Amino acid sequence: MFESRPDRDAEVALVGRSNVGKSTLMRELTGHTFDTGQRPGVTRSPNHYDWASEDFVITDLPGFGFMEGVPEDVREQTKTDIVRYIEENAEKILVGVLVVDGKAAIDIIDRHSGPDEVPYDVEMFHFLRDVGIPTVVAVNKMDKVDDRDERLNELCERLGLPTPWQQWRNTVAPITAKRGSIEPMNEAIRHHLHEQGRDDLFQFF
């Protein structure tokens, strides 16, 4: 189980598969570089970034899903730990940000949509909402996507959100973290913070 969460009452948590760009996004948000491995799946415990004077933390949870060279039992344990962390801290998590790879997400979801399985990304999206956490899907690496609107509509369909995607701007945010192009996500996060009376946290987004 993950230990060492800073004692903070407000949190924004990033969650997503390995290699979708969560660490890059974390760096954009905090201005701080975190130790990440050269291989996916190296981040095994959360990276927390807290501002000493603020009762607030941004957390980058470990990546879930398939990781080359990582045994299945370790992958499953990581996923279990992420779910448990979110459940235990749901009251404090003001916004959950599910980060997906805009270029690969649809293929990955479809590849794992068998009769007996729900793809991790879809499962995580509904899980966050089921435990009462306002959720933003940060669709990263959009600079590599040609048919932008079509791709975002397809993603909405997979997540059970009626298209067109534009009506979900508080939920679906196309970004390119590597280029610092994250304003749609920040806007969506600010919307949810405002709904919870936390405009004081706008300074971080």
Steps between C-alpha positions, in 0.01 A plus 500: 500500500621852424632689800622852560215711369555855626243604758291720274125541482480589131643302211498476124602151389637396161428143400555307178684230315877486487659719236212739439698803615389541863850593617537761225164640600608504864807699401286750310270546800764524771812620321672210670668199339430165660713190487343278240654193352601468139259210474124511551382373833802614698298742710363253757392740770324835470691821437349767725573866452389723782548868560612530862280800573189358332262230611516346155685226313524382139558127472627300204389142560700211349408387151272201464442248224748303294867582553775316322721304736265542795346178635124477496469464876690828544273670246190372676634607840573848368146529367358380831713754687383783272135406552549477876681834511218671310233340720677596822560859391183559297375763745818702449541458124330805350573398141622175346687544173501186283782545251472309171712493186291671231669307224483151654206504743226385262704205371598397852142522625367303203768234535386433856125515441426130515173361637652451844721801533461872542803692377704655783448857380123467477488315831710771671284779357182347640668402826612859568149625433342220704696603809384857450817658358447758223700360209689664216633286214821666383547374144874544457729496193235668286776648284531151349131470416370603157125445524468680832121538533434151369750352745353688796149394400613136484650530846176646637308208352731253674451684830122505462476876442263608220678677215599758388792527738479881511213483747734329748768768528491471880571129463702447180808716456728463194858592597865461397696499826841485334432833331349656811161510331281408797255790532186293411581268792569790736169660404314176569677459836418860596135437416487210747695689766258792468203264542654394831569854616877472455581795275801551729667210320471662154856631549631148440319447171 
